[in-house]
CSV table of C-alpha atoms in Angstrom, one decimal:
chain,number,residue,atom,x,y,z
A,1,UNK,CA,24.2,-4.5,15.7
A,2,UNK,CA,26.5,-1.5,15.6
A,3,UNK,CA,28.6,-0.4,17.9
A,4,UNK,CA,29.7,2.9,17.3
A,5,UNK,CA,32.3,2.9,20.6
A,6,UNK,CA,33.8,-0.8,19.2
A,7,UNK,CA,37.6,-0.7,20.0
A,8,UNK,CA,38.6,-2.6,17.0
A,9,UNK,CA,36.4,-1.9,14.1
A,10,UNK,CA,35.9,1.6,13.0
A,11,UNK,CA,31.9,2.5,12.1
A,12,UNK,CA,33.1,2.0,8.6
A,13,UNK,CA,34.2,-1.5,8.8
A,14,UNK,CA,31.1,-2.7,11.2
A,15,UNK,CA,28.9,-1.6,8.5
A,16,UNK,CA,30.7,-3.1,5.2
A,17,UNK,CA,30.7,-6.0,7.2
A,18,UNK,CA,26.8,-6.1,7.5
A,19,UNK,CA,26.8,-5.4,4.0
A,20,UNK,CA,24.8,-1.9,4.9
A,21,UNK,CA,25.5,1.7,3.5
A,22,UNK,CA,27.3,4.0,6.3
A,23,UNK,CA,24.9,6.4,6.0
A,24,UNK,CA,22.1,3.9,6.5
A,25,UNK,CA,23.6,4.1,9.8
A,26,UNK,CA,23.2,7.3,10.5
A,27,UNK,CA,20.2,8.2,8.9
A,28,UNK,CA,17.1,9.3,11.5
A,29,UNK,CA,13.4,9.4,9.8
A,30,UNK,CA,12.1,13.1,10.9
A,31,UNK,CA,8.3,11.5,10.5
A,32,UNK,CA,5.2,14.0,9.9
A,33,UNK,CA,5.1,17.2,9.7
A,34,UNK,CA,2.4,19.3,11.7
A,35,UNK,CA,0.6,20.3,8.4
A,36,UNK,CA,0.2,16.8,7.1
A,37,UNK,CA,-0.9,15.6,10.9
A,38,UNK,CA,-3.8,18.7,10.6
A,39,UNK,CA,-4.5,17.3,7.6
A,40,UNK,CA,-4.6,13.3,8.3
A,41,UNK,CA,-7.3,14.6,12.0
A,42,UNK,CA,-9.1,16.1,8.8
A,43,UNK,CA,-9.5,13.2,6.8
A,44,UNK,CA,-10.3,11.0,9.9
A,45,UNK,CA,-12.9,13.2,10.9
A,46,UNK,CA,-14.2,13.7,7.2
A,47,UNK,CA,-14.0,9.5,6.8
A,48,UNK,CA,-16.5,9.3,10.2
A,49,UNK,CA,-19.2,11.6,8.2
A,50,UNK,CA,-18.6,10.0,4.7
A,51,UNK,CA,-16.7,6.8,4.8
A,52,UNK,CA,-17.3,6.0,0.7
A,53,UNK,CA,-15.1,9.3,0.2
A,54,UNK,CA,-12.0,8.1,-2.1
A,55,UNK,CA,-9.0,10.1,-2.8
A,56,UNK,CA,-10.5,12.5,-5.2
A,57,UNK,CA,-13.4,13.2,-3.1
A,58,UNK,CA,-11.0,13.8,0.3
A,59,UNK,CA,-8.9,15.8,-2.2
A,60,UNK,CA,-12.1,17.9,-3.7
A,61,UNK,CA,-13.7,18.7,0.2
A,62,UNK,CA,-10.1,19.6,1.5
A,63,UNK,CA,-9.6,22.2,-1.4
A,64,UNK,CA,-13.1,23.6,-0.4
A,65,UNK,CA,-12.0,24.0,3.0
A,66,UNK,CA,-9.4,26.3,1.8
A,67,UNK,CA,-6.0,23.6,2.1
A,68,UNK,CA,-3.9,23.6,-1.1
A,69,UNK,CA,-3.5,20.2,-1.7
A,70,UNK,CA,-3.2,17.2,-4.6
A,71,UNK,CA,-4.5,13.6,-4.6
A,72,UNK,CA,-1.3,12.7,-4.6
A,73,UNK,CA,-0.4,13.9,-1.2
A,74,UNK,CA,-4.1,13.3,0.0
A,75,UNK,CA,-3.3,9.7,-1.3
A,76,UNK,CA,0.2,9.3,0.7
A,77,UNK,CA,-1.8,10.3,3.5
A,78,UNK,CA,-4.6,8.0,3.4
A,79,UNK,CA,-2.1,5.2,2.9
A,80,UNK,CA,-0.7,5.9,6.3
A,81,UNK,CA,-3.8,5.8,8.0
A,82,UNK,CA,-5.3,2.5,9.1
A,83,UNK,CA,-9.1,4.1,8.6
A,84,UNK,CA,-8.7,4.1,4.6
A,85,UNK,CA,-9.9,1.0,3.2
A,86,UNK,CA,-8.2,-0.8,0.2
A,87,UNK,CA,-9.9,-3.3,-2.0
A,88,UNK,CA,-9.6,-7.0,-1.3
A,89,UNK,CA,-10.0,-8.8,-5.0
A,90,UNK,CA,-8.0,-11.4,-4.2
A,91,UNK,CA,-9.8,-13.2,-1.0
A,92,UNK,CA,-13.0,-15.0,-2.3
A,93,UNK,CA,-16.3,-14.5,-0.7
A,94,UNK,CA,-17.6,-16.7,2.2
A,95,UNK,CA,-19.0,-19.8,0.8
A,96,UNK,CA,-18.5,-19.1,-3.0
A,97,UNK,CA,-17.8,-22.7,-4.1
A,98,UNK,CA,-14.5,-23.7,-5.8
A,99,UNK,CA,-14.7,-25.3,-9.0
A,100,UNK,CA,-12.4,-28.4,-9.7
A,101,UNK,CA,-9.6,-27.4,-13.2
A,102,UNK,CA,-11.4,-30.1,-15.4
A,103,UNK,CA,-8.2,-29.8,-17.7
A,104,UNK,CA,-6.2,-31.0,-15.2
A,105,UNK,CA,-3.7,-33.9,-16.6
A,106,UNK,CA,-4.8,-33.3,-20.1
A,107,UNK,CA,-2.2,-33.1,-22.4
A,108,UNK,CA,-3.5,-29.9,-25.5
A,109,UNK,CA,-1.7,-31.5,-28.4
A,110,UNK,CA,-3.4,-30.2,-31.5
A,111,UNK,CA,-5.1,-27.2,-32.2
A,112,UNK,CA,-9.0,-27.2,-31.1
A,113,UNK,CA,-8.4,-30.3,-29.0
A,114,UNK,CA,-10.5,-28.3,-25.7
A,115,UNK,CA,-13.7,-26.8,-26.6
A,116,UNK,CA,-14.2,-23.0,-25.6
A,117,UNK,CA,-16.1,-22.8,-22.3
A,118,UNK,CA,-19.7,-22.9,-22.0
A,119,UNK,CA,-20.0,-24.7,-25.8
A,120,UNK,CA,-19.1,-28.0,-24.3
A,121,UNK,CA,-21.7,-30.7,-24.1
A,122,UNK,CA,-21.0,-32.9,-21.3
């Protein structure tokens, strides 16, 4: 995209032009540190023995062990790693039936035009 030897357009101009901040361009991500990859082999070997461990739990056995750490970091961490489950609410179960909107097309004009659910008598 950039071309930092262009003969023309300085750095500068190339990235005003994509509509990107200069030092975007020169920015380099430095990734994990050693620590946090010590501590991410502990959690995947911790998750292996006790999968149901959440955050507080990882948090709790890692303090034991003698790493000063917070859920907060252990949470970071756990984020980053493909192993940690998050909760799926949003997918229904397989074959859970899907019930039609039955006020569908109804215009609610007045008040207590739709009975509450459950009190209806159809």
């Amino acid at each position: 995209m950039i071309e930092p030897d262009h003969p023309d357009l300085s750095i500068g101009q190339q990235c005003k032009l994509l509509s990107i901040a200069r030092s975007s361009f020169y920015y380099t991500p430095k990734g994990e540190t050693e620590q946090n990859l010590g501590l991410m082999r502990q959690i995947d070997e911790q998750f292996l023995e006790t999968p149901f461990f959440g955050v507080r739990q990882m948090t709790w056995r890692l303090r034991n062990d003698g790493h000063l750490v917070n859920e907060k970091r252990i949470r970071r961490l756990m984020r980053l790693m493909p192993i940690y489950q998050k909760p799926n609410t949003s997918r229904p179960a397989k074959g859970r039936k899907t019930y039609p909107y039955l006020l569908k097309g109804l215009r609610v004009e007045r008040p207590n035009q739709v009975p509450l659910s459950g009190s209806c008598c159809a």
